[in-house]
Amino acid sequence: MTNHIAITIPFQGGKPITAEVHTPTPKPNEILVRVLWVALSPVDIWISDYGAGDPKWPVVLGENFVGIVEEVGEGAEEFAKGDKVLGFQRGENKLNALQQYIPVSKYNLGKVPPNLQVDAATSTIPDNLVTAVNQLTTGGVKIPIHASIHPSTSFSPIDLSTPILIWGGATSVGQFTIQILHYSGYKNIIATASPSNHPLLQSLGATHTIAYGSPTTTQEILAAAGGKDVKFALDCVGDEDKSLKGVAEVLGEGGRVAFMLPVVRKSDKAEAIAGKELLWTADGVKWKDGVKKIGVRTFLYQQDTHLRETLQPSTIPRLLADGIVVPQKYWEAPGTTTRDRLEAGLDMLRKGLSGQRVVIKVD
Ligand SMILES: NC(=O)c1ccc[n+]([C@@H]2O[C@H](COP(=O)([O-])OP(=O)(O)OC[C@H]3O[C@@H](n4cnc5c(N)ncnc54)[C@H](OP(=O)(O)O)[C@@H]3O)[C@@H](O)[C@H]2O)c1
């Protein structure tokens, strides 16, 4: 029996510690991955600081990783020892990525294409690229990668000049959503973000970039939409006061909004989680008649069998190989050990970063 090092959070609010855990043999359809880089997300703070999801302590964090295939289970022979891989997996505690080795379902993994490295930048990709595709497809915005997701459906977009609002364009989810819409040919992609992120979002394909939280935000969005109400909106923030109300002001009768779950009422999502003020609908906001509201829960995307079998294994590697989607900006946590880097990374996430991911090198 062999063991490896995992970094665990011993109890809610506790600092990370180094622990020795059993290294499993991959089961059928699993691959054992040697983890090299992990990108953190807001979810890691909600779990470590606020006990979101009532975890069984101690907890291993990290759902987004890149690494090298160490061992291949029966039925997963499309992968081989030494392959460079990227993946997003939310599983039981032992399946999270801040450890040296994790067993990963072959559906939660893709090969890193030759134009990218197994590095900090590539680790920023999987979770929120999956979320962006899931948000667009469940939100009813047609994208050509439907062709690989649902081969029976050829790409028949809604009118490509239709204005599409991305509220929270600088979020990780928002940046990938803009890139996919741009690739799909949409010509009026309207994104809200802080002004410092406007050049980045324009470089990713946003047609209009608008500051949120200003007295003129609503008028600017309506003007960008050609003086009409918006018909499609993607809310990448999921906050009743700070995003959904703004979306509701510009979304017309019969419009569609896809929004990130859970929705919160307090402006600080972490505080809302601590106070259990999470909502699973957007009904707390006044919408115009006939608006269709679609809550997005990425962790359920594999209920669609075809999405499960294609999105991470083949669609994401293709989007990356073709340069349709590029990695995000990142902040690399400093420290001499994985434990120290995780502690520094969690501190940075608590302070908040603009338009960037926090990444941790795993020794
Ligand atoms: N349900 C799901 O499936 C799912 C999946 C993934 C993520 N999520 C949720 O989606 C949200 C975004 O996640 P993420 O990892 O993409 O976030 P993130 O990258 O950490 O988002 C940070 C960015 O949020 C932007 N922002 C904050 N408040 C805003 C507001 N009121 N209006 C517009 N932009 C605002 C800021 O943009 P500026 O710097 O430009 O101000 C900031 O750069 C999180 O709440 C996360 O929990 C849900």
PDB file of N, CA, C and O and ligand atoms in Angstrom, residues 42-43 46 128 131 167-168 170-173 192-194 197 212 236-237 242-243 260-261 269 296-299 353-355, ligand 1:
ATOM      1  N   PRO A  42     -14.302  30.520  -5.745  1.00  0.00           N
ATOM      2  CA  PRO A  42     -14.997  30.993  -4.546  1.00  0.00           C
ATOM      3  C   PRO A  42     -15.562  29.836  -3.706  1.00  0.00           C
ATOM      4  O   PRO A  42     -15.644  29.928  -2.478  1.00  0.00           O
ATOM      5  N   VAL A  43     -15.885  28.736  -4.353  1.00  0.00           N
ATOM      6  CA  VAL A  43     -16.464  27.588  -3.639  1.00  0.00           C
ATOM      7  C   VAL A  43     -15.509  27.079  -2.550  1.00  0.00           C
ATOM      8  O   VAL A  43     -15.940  26.653  -1.476  1.00  0.00           O
ATOM      9  N   TRP A  46     -16.045  29.092   0.513  1.00  0.00           N
ATOM     10  CA  TRP A  46     -17.339  28.816   1.150  1.00  0.00           C
ATOM     11  C   TRP A  46     -17.255  27.520   1.966  1.00  0.00           C
ATOM     12  O   TRP A  46     -17.836  27.414   3.038  1.00  0.00           O
ATOM     13  N   ASN A 128     -14.891  26.494 -15.191  1.00  0.00           N
ATOM     14  CA  ASN A 128     -15.794  27.540 -15.667  1.00  0.00           C
ATOM     15  C   ASN A 128     -15.982  27.548 -17.177  1.00  0.00           C
ATOM     16  O   ASN A 128     -16.921  28.176 -17.675  1.00  0.00           O
ATOM     17  N   THR A 131     -18.854  25.405 -17.058  1.00  0.00           N
ATOM     18  CA  THR A 131     -20.000  26.212 -16.606  1.00  0.00           C
ATOM     19  C   THR A 131     -20.530  27.098 -17.724  1.00  0.00           C
ATOM     20  O   THR A 131     -21.742  27.230 -17.916  1.00  0.00           O
ATOM     21  N   TRP A 167     -23.881  39.687 -17.617  1.00  0.00           N
ATOM     22  CA  TRP A 167     -23.682  40.491 -16.404  1.00  0.00           C
ATOM     23  C   TRP A 167     -22.586  39.818 -15.577  1.00  0.00           C
ATOM     24  O   TRP A 167     -22.738  38.675 -15.156  1.00  0.00           O
ATOM     25  N   GLY A 168     -21.488  40.555 -15.373  1.00  0.00           N
ATOM     26  CA  GLY A 168     -20.333  39.953 -14.699  1.00  0.00           C
ATOM     27  C   GLY A 168     -19.369  39.373 -15.721  1.00  0.00           C
ATOM     28  O   GLY A 168     -18.889  38.241 -15.581  1.00  0.00           O
ATOM     29  N   ALA A 170     -16.329  39.927 -16.242  1.00  0.00           N
ATOM     30  CA  ALA A 170     -14.956  39.661 -15.780  1.00  0.00           C
ATOM     31  C   ALA A 170     -14.868  38.457 -14.854  1.00  0.00           C
ATOM     32  O   ALA A 170     -13.770  38.059 -14.457  1.00  0.00           O
ATOM     33  N   THR A 171     -16.015  37.883 -14.477  1.00  0.00           N
ATOM     34  CA  THR A 171     -15.932  36.636 -13.716  1.00  0.00           C
ATOM     35  C   THR A 171     -15.276  35.589 -14.611  1.00  0.00           C
ATOM     36  O   THR A 171     -15.241  35.739 -15.837  1.00  0.00           O
ATOM     37  N   SER A 172     -14.810  34.547 -13.981  1.00  0.00           N
ATOM     38  CA  SER A 172     -14.213  33.458 -14.755  1.00  0.00           C
ATOM     39  C   SER A 172     -15.243  32.888 -15.726  1.00  0.00           C
ATOM     40  O   SER A 172     -14.968  32.673 -16.916  1.00  0.00           O
ATOM     41  N   VAL A 173     -16.467  32.687 -15.240  1.00  0.00           N
ATOM     42  CA  VAL A 173     -17.533  32.159 -16.094  1.00  0.00           C
ATOM     43  C   VAL A 173     -17.804  33.131 -17.243  1.00  0.00           C
ATOM     44  O   VAL A 173     -17.941  32.737 -18.410  1.00  0.00           O
ATOM     45  N   THR A 192     -21.052  43.607 -18.621  1.00  0.00           N
ATOM     46  CA  THR A 192     -20.813  44.557 -17.537  1.00  0.00           C
ATOM     47  C   THR A 192     -19.581  44.107 -16.761  1.00  0.00           C
ATOM     48  O   THR A 192     -19.377  42.913 -16.526  1.00  0.00           O
ATOM     49  N   ALA A 193     -18.758  45.081 -16.379  1.00  0.00           N
ATOM     50  CA  ALA A 193     -17.545  44.806 -15.597  1.00  0.00           C
ATOM     51  C   ALA A 193     -16.981  46.137 -15.123  1.00  0.00           C
ATOM     52  O   ALA A 193     -17.384  47.202 -15.610  1.00  0.00           O
ATOM     53  N   SER A 194     -16.030  46.063 -14.182  1.00  0.00           N
ATOM     54  CA  SER A 194     -15.311  47.281 -13.779  1.00  0.00           C
ATOM     55  C   SER A 194     -14.530  47.805 -14.983  1.00  0.00           C
ATOM     56  O   SER A 194     -14.012  47.009 -15.778  1.00  0.00           O
ATOM     57  N   ASN A 197     -11.367  46.259 -16.421  1.00  0.00           N
ATOM     58  CA  ASN A 197     -11.431  44.996 -17.166  1.00  0.00           C
ATOM     59  C   ASN A 197     -12.008  45.155 -18.576  1.00  0.00           C
ATOM     60  O   ASN A 197     -12.078  44.179 -19.321  1.00  0.00           O
ATOM     61  N   TYR A 212     -20.821  48.368 -14.202  1.00  0.00           N
ATOM     62  CA  TYR A 212     -22.031  48.087 -13.414  1.00  0.00           C
ATOM     63  C   TYR A 212     -22.037  48.998 -12.184  1.00  0.00           C
ATOM     64  O   TYR A 212     -21.023  49.579 -11.821  1.00  0.00           O
ATOM     65  N   CYS A 236     -23.675  36.038 -14.516  1.00  0.00           N
ATOM     66  CA  CYS A 236     -22.560  35.216 -14.021  1.00  0.00           C
ATOM     67  C   CYS A 236     -22.223  35.544 -12.575  1.00  0.00           C
ATOM     68  O   CYS A 236     -21.177  35.119 -12.082  1.00  0.00           O
ATOM     69  N   VAL A 237     -23.075  36.306 -11.888  1.00  0.00           N
ATOM     70  CA  VAL A 237     -22.802  36.710 -10.506  1.00  0.00           C
ATOM     71  C   VAL A 237     -23.801  36.053  -9.551  1.00  0.00           C
ATOM     72  O   VAL A 237     -23.411  35.455  -8.540  1.00  0.00           O
ATOM     73  N   LYS A 242     -27.169  42.958  -6.595  1.00  0.00           N
ATOM     74  CA  LYS A 242     -26.060  43.510  -7.378  1.00  0.00           C
ATOM     75  C   LYS A 242     -25.991  43.018  -8.818  1.00  0.00           C
ATOM     76  O   LYS A 242     -25.182  43.510  -9.590  1.00  0.00           O
ATOM     77  N   SER A 243     -26.786  42.021  -9.160  1.00  0.00           N
ATOM     78  CA  SER A 243     -26.785  41.624 -10.572  1.00  0.00           C
ATOM     79  C   SER A 243     -28.205  41.397 -11.097  1.00  0.00           C
ATOM     80  O   SER A 243     -28.614  42.014 -12.078  1.00  0.00           O
ATOM     81  N   MET A 260     -26.424  32.128 -12.265  1.00  0.00           N
ATOM     82  CA  MET A 260     -25.643  31.215 -11.437  1.00  0.00           C
ATOM     83  C   MET A 260     -26.359  30.936 -10.119  1.00  0.00           C
ATOM     84  O   MET A 260     -26.800  31.862  -9.432  1.00  0.00           O
ATOM     85  N   LEU A 261     -26.441  29.701  -9.760  1.00  0.00           N
ATOM     86  CA  LEU A 261     -26.974  29.306  -8.456  1.00  0.00           C
ATOM     87  C   LEU A 261     -25.810  28.995  -7.515  1.00  0.00           C
ATOM     88  O   LEU A 261     -24.749  28.580  -7.973  1.00  0.00           O
ATOM     89  N   LYS A 269     -21.330  37.090  -0.923  1.00  0.00           N
ATOM     90  CA  LYS A 269     -21.843  35.727  -1.043  1.00  0.00           C
ATOM     91  C   LYS A 269     -21.395  34.862   0.136  1.00  0.00           C
ATOM     92  O   LYS A 269     -22.149  34.050   0.642  1.00  0.00           O
ATOM     93  N   VAL A 296     -28.601  27.873 -13.116  1.00  0.00           N
ATOM     94  CA  VAL A 296     -27.524  27.021 -13.647  1.00  0.00           C
ATOM     95  C   VAL A 296     -26.832  26.293 -12.490  1.00  0.00           C
ATOM     96  O   VAL A 296     -26.384  26.917 -11.534  1.00  0.00           O
ATOM     97  N   ARG A 297     -26.754  24.983 -12.600  1.00  0.00           N
ATOM     98  CA  ARG A 297     -26.038  24.159 -11.611  1.00  0.00           C
ATOM     99  C   ARG A 297     -25.109  23.251 -12.382  1.00  0.00           C
ATOM    100  O   ARG A 297     -25.485  22.173 -12.825  1.00  0.00           O
ATOM    101  N   THR A 298     -23.874  23.728 -12.503  1.00  0.00           N
ATOM    102  CA  THR A 298     -22.925  23.020 -13.361  1.00  0.00           C
ATOM    103  C   THR A 298     -22.691  21.577 -12.922  1.00  0.00           C
ATOM    104  O   THR A 298     -22.466  20.709 -13.747  1.00  0.00           O
ATOM    105  N   PHE A 299     -22.757  21.357 -11.614  1.00  0.00           N
ATOM    106  CA  PHE A 299     -22.411  20.018 -11.157  1.00  0.00           C
ATOM    107  C   PHE A 299     -23.391  18.966 -11.659  1.00  0.00           C
ATOM    108  O   PHE A 299     -23.130  17.778 -11.580  1.00  0.00           O
ATOM    109  N   LEU A 353     -10.085  39.088  -5.984  1.00  0.00           N
ATOM    110  CA  LEU A 353      -9.235  39.411  -7.128  1.00  0.00           C
ATOM    111  C   LEU A 353     -10.128  39.872  -8.264  1.00  0.00           C
ATOM    112  O   LEU A 353     -11.248  39.402  -8.392  1.00  0.00           O
ATOM    113  N   SER A 354      -9.609  40.740  -9.103  1.00  0.00           N
ATOM    114  CA  SER A 354     -10.418  41.214 -10.226  1.00  0.00           C
ATOM    115  C   SER A 354      -9.974  40.533 -11.515  1.00  0.00           C
ATOM    116  O   SER A 354      -8.834  40.711 -11.953  1.00  0.00           O
ATOM    117  N   GLY A 355     -10.873  39.749 -12.100  1.00  0.00           N
ATOM    118  CA  GLY A 355     -10.629  39.176 -13.425  1.00  0.00           C
ATOM    119  C   GLY A 355      -9.539  38.122 -13.477  1.00  0.00           C
ATOM    120  O   GLY A 355      -9.037  37.811 -14.553  1.00  0.00           O
TER     121      GLY A 355
HETATM  122  N1  LIG B   1     -24.042  27.233 -10.181  1.00  0.00           N
HETATM  123  C1  LIG B   1     -22.980  26.975 -10.869  1.00  0.00           C
HETATM  124  O1  LIG B   1     -22.957  26.048 -11.659  1.00  0.00           O
HETATM  125  C2  LIG B   1     -21.758  27.816 -10.733  1.00  0.00           C
HETATM  126  C3  LIG B   1     -20.567  27.436 -11.374  1.00  0.00           C
HETATM  127  C4  LIG B   1     -19.468  28.286 -11.297  1.00  0.00           C
HETATM  128  C5  LIG B   1     -19.579  29.464 -10.563  1.00  0.00           C
HETATM  129  N2  LIG B   1     -20.740  29.760  -9.925  1.00  0.00           N
HETATM  130  C6  LIG B   1     -20.894  31.017  -9.200  1.00  0.00           C
HETATM  131  O2  LIG B   1     -20.772  32.055 -10.140  1.00  0.00           O
HETATM  132  C7  LIG B   1     -20.169  33.177  -9.531  1.00  0.00           C
HETATM  133  C8  LIG B   1     -18.981  33.576 -10.363  1.00  0.00           C
HETATM  134  O3  LIG B   1     -17.956  32.616 -10.197  1.00  0.00           O
HETATM  135  P1  LIG B   1     -16.514  32.890 -10.789  1.00  0.00           P
HETATM  136  O4  LIG B   1     -15.583  31.877 -10.251  1.00  0.00           O
HETATM  137  O5  LIG B   1     -16.655  33.062 -12.244  1.00  0.00           O
HETATM  138  O6  LIG B   1     -16.261  34.295 -10.072  1.00  0.00           O
HETATM  139  P2  LIG B   1     -14.960  35.144  -9.957  1.00  0.00           P
HETATM  140  O7  LIG B   1     -14.102  34.920 -11.141  1.00  0.00           O
HETATM  141  O8  LIG B   1     -14.385  34.970  -8.616  1.00  0.00           O
HETATM  142  O9  LIG B   1     -15.633  36.603 -10.039  1.00  0.00           O
HETATM  143  C9  LIG B   1     -14.901  37.729  -9.697  1.00  0.00           C
HETATM  144  C10 LIG B   1     -15.431  38.870 -10.541  1.00  0.00           C
HETATM  145  O10 LIG B   1     -16.799  39.109 -10.218  1.00  0.00           O
HETATM  146  C11 LIG B   1     -17.114  40.381 -10.751  1.00  0.00           C
HETATM  147  N3  LIG B   1     -18.239  40.947 -10.026  1.00  0.00           N
HETATM  148  C12 LIG B   1     -18.425  40.973  -8.694  1.00  0.00           C
HETATM  149  N4  LIG B   1     -19.590  41.578  -8.391  1.00  0.00           N
HETATM  150  C13 LIG B   1     -20.155  41.946  -9.566  1.00  0.00           C
HETATM  151  C14 LIG B   1     -21.366  42.613  -9.919  1.00  0.00           C
HETATM  152  N5  LIG B   1     -22.239  43.016  -8.987  1.00  0.00           N
HETATM  153  N6  LIG B   1     -21.636  42.821 -11.222  1.00  0.00           N
HETATM  154  C15 LIG B   1     -20.762  42.421 -12.181  1.00  0.00           C
HETATM  155  N7  LIG B   1     -19.589  41.775 -11.907  1.00  0.00           N
HETATM  156  C16 LIG B   1     -19.299  41.550 -10.608  1.00  0.00           C
HETATM  157  C17 LIG B   1     -15.851  41.207 -10.551  1.00  0.00           C
HETATM  158  O11 LIG B   1     -15.654  41.887 -11.769  1.00  0.00           O
HETATM  159  P3  LIG B   1     -14.868  43.279 -11.826  1.00  0.00           P
HETATM  160  O12 LIG B   1     -13.490  42.961 -11.299  1.00  0.00           O
HETATM  161  O13 LIG B   1     -14.893  43.648 -13.261  1.00  0.00           O
HETATM  162  O14 LIG B   1     -15.617  44.228 -10.944  1.00  0.00           O
HETATM  163  C18 LIG B   1     -14.743  40.167 -10.276  1.00  0.00           C
HETATM  164  O15 LIG B   1     -13.606  40.300 -11.104  1.00  0.00           O
HETATM  165  C19 LIG B   1     -19.785  32.775  -8.120  1.00  0.00           C
HETATM  166  O16 LIG B   1     -20.762  33.229  -7.253  1.00  0.00           O
HETATM  167  C20 LIG B   1     -19.792  31.266  -8.202  1.00  0.00           C
HETATM  168  O17 LIG B   1     -20.123  30.685  -7.012  1.00  0.00           O
HETATM  169  C21 LIG B   1     -21.821  28.965  -9.993  1.00  0.00           C
END
